[in-house]
Coordinates of C-alpha atoms in Angstrom, one line a residue:
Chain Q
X34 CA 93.5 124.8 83.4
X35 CA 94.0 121.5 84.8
X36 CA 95.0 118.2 82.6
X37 CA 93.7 115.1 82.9
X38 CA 94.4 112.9 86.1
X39 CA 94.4 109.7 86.7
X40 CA 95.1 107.7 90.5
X41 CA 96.4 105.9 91.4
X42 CA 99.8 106.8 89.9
X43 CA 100.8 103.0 90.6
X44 CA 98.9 100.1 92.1
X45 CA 100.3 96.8 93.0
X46 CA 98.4 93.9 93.3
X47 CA 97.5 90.8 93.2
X48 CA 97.1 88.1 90.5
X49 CA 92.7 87.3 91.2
X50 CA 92.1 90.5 92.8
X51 CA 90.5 93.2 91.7
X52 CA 91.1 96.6 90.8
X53 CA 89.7 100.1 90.0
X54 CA 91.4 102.7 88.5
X55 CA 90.1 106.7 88.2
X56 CA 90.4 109.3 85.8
X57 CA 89.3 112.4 86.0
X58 CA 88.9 114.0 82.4
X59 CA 89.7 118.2 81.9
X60 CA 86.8 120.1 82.6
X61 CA 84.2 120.2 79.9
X62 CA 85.5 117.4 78.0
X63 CA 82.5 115.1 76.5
X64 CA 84.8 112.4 75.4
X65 CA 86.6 110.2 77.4
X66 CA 88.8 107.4 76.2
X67 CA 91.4 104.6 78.3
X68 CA 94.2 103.3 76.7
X69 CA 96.7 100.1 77.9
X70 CA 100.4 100.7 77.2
X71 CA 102.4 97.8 77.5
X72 CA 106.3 98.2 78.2
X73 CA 108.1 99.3 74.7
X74 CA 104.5 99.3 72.7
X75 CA 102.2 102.2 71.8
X76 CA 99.0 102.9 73.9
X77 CA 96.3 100.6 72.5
X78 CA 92.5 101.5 72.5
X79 CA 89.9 99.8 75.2
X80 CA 87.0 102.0 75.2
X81 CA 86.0 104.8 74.6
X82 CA 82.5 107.3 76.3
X83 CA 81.0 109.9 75.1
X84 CA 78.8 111.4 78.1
X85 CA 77.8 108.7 80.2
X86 CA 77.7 106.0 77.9
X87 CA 80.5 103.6 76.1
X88 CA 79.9 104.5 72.4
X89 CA 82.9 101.7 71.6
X90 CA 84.0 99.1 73.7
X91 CA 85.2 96.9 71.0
X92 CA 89.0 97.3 72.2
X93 CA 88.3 95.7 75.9
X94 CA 90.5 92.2 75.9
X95 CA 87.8 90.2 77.4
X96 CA 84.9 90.5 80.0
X97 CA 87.2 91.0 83.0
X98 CA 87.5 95.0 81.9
X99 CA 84.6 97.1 82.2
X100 CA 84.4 100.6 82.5
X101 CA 82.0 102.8 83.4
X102 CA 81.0 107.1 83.5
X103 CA 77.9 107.6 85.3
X104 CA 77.6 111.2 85.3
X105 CA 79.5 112.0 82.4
X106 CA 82.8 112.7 84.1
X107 CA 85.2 110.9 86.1
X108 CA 85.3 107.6 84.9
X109 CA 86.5 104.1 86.6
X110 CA 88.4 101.5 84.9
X111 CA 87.4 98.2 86.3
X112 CA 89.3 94.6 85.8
X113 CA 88.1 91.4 87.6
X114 CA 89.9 88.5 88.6
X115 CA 93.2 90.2 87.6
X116 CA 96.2 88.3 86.0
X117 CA 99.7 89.0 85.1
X118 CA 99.2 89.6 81.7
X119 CA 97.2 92.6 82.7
X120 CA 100.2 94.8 84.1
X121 CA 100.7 97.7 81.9
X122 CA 100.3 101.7 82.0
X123 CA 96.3 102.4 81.6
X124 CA 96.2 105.6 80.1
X125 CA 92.9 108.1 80.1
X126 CA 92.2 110.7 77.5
X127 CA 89.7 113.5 77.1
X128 CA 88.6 115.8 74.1
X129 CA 86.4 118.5 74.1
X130 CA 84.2 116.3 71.2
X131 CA 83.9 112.9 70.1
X132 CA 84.1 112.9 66.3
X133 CA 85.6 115.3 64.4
X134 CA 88.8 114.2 65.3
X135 CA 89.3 116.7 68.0
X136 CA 93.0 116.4 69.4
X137 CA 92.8 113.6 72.5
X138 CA 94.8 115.0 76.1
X139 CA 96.4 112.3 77.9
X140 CA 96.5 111.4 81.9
X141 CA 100.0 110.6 83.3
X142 CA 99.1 106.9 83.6
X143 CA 98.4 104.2 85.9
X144 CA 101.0 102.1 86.3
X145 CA 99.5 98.5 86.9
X146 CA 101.5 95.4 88.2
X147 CA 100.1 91.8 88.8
X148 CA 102.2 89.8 91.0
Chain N
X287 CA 92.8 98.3 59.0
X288 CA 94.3 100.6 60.1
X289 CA 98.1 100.5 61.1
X290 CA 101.0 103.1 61.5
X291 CA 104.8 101.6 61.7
X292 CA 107.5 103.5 63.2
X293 CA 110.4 101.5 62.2
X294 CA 113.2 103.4 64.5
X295 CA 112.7 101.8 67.6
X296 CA 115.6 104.2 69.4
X297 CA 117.8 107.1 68.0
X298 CA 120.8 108.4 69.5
X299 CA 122.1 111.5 68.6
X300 CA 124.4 114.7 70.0
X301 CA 122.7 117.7 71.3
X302 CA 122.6 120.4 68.1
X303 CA 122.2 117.7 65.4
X304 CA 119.1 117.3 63.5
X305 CA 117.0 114.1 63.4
X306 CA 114.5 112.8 61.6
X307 CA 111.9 110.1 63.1
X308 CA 109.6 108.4 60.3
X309 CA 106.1 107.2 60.4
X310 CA 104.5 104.9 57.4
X311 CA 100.7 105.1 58.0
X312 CA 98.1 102.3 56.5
X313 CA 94.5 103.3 55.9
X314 CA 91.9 102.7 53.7
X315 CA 89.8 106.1 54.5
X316 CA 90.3 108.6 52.7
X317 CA 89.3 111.3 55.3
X318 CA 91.6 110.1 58.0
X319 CA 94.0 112.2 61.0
X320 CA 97.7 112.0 61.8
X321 CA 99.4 112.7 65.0
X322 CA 102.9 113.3 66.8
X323 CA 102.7 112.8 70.5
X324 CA 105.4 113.1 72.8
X325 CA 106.1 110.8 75.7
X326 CA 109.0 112.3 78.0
X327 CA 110.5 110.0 81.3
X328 CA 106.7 111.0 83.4
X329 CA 104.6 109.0 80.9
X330 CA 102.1 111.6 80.3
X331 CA 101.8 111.9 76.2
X332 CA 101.7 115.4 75.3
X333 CA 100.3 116.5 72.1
X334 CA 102.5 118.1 69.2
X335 CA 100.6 118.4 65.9
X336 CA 97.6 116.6 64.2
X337 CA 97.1 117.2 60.6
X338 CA 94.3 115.7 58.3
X339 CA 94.7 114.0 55.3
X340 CA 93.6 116.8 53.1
X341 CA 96.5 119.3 53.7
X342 CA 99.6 117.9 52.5
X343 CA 101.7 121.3 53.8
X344 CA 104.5 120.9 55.4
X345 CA 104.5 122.1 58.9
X346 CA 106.9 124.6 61.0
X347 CA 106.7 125.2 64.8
X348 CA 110.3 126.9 66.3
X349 CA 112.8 123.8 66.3
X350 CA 110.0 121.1 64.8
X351 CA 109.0 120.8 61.7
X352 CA 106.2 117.3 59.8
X353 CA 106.5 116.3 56.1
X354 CA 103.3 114.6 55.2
X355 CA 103.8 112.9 52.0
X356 CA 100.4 111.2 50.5
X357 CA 102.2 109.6 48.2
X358 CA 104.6 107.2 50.3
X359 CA 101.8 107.4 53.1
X360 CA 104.6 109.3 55.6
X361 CA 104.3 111.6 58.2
X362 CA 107.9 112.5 59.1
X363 CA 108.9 114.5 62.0
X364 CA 112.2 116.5 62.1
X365 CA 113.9 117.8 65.0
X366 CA 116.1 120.9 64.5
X367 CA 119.3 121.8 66.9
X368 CA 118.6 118.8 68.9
X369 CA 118.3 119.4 73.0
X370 CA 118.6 117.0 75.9
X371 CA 115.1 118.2 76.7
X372 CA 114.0 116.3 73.5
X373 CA 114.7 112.9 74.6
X374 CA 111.8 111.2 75.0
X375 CA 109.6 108.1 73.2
X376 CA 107.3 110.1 70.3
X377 CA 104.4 108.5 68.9
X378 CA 103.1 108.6 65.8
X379 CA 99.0 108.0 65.9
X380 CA 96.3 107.5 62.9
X381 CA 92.8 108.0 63.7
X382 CA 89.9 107.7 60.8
X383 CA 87.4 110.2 60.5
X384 CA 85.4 109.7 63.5
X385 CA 88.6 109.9 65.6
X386 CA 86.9 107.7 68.0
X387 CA 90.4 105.2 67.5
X388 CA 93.7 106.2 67.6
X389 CA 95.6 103.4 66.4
X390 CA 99.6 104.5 67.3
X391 CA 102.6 102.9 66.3
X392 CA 105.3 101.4 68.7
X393 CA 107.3 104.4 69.2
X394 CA 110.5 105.5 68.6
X395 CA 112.9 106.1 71.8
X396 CA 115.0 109.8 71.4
X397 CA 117.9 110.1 73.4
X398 CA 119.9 113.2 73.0
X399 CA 123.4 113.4 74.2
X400 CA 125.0 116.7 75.7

């Protein structure tokens, strides 16, 4: 079936703009969780839903990010007043269950640049 | 806290020699998750193996195999007859029980030479 998908693949922007970024988690997937990769570290967590609601947001930087999975699918990643340091890879994961530890599939990415 | 170091930040080897990556894990569960993720040039991590912190077996799957030592809190991964299909950036990841977190380490960058 399909993977995860995220768009766009890259988005340029900005510095005080904002942005939106999509992910669309694998079919039938309760959990799904966004990640920021900086360039030469490992993903780090920002938040993570299970159905429609953020059961752990305690990895969001500060109150520019918010995210948000109204019907308990696709979700949108949402960053105010952007700023340089923001540019990374934002990276969306889905499992079938939150808890459990049931093995996370990964979205290709958004690759996000602040100018 | 949780914390997982990958201390190889990039490996070069020729294509049919074996390598080794290492992972040291931190944790103060004692129900906690490990993980082997690979990250080729397209950025998408794919998922290799996860193994819980109750089976200590060693793992075997064609040209990869995991050594998951309690005792020195490792998860090693070993690549057989290297390819140039295995270069790529391979994350280790530690999640507690809950698996809500993973908390990954920085990577280690595989480039296999023909």
């Amino acid at each position: 079936g399909a993977g995860v998908s995220q768009t766009p693949s890259n988005k340029v922007t900005e510095k005080g703009k904002y942005v939106e970024l999509r992910c669309d988690p694998i079919s039938g997937h309760t959990a799904l969780y966004w990640y920021r990769q900086s360039l030469g570290q490992g993903p780090e967590f920002l938040i993570y839903f299970q159905g429609t609601g953020a059961a752990d947001d305690s990895g969001l930087p500060n109150d520019r990010f918010f995210a948000v999975r109204p019907e308990g699918s696709v979700s949108t990643l949402k960053i105010q007043r952007t700023e340089r340091g923001d540019s990374a890879v934002y990276l969306c994961a889905s499992s079938f269950l939150a808890g459990d530890t049931d093995t996370q599939y990964f979205g290709p990415g958004t690759r996000l640049t602040v100018l | 806290a949780q914390k997982v170091t990958q201390a190889q930040t990039e490996i070069s080897v020729v294509e049919k020699e074996d390598v080794t990556l290492d992972c040291v894990y931190e944790t103060r569960d004692t129900t906690y998750y490990l993980f082997w993720y690979k990250q080729p040039p397209s950025g998408e991590l794919v998922f290799l193996i996860r193994r819980n912190s109750f089976d200590e077996q060693n793992e075997i799957s064609g040209r990869y195999s995991w050594n998951f030592q309690k005792s020195t809190s490792s998860f090693n991964f070993t690549i057989t007859a290297s390819q140039v299909v295995d270069s790529a950036v391979y994350f280790c990841a530690l999640s507690d029980r809950t698996g809500n977190q993973f908390y990954f380490g920085t990577g280690t960058s595989l480039t296999v030479i023909p």
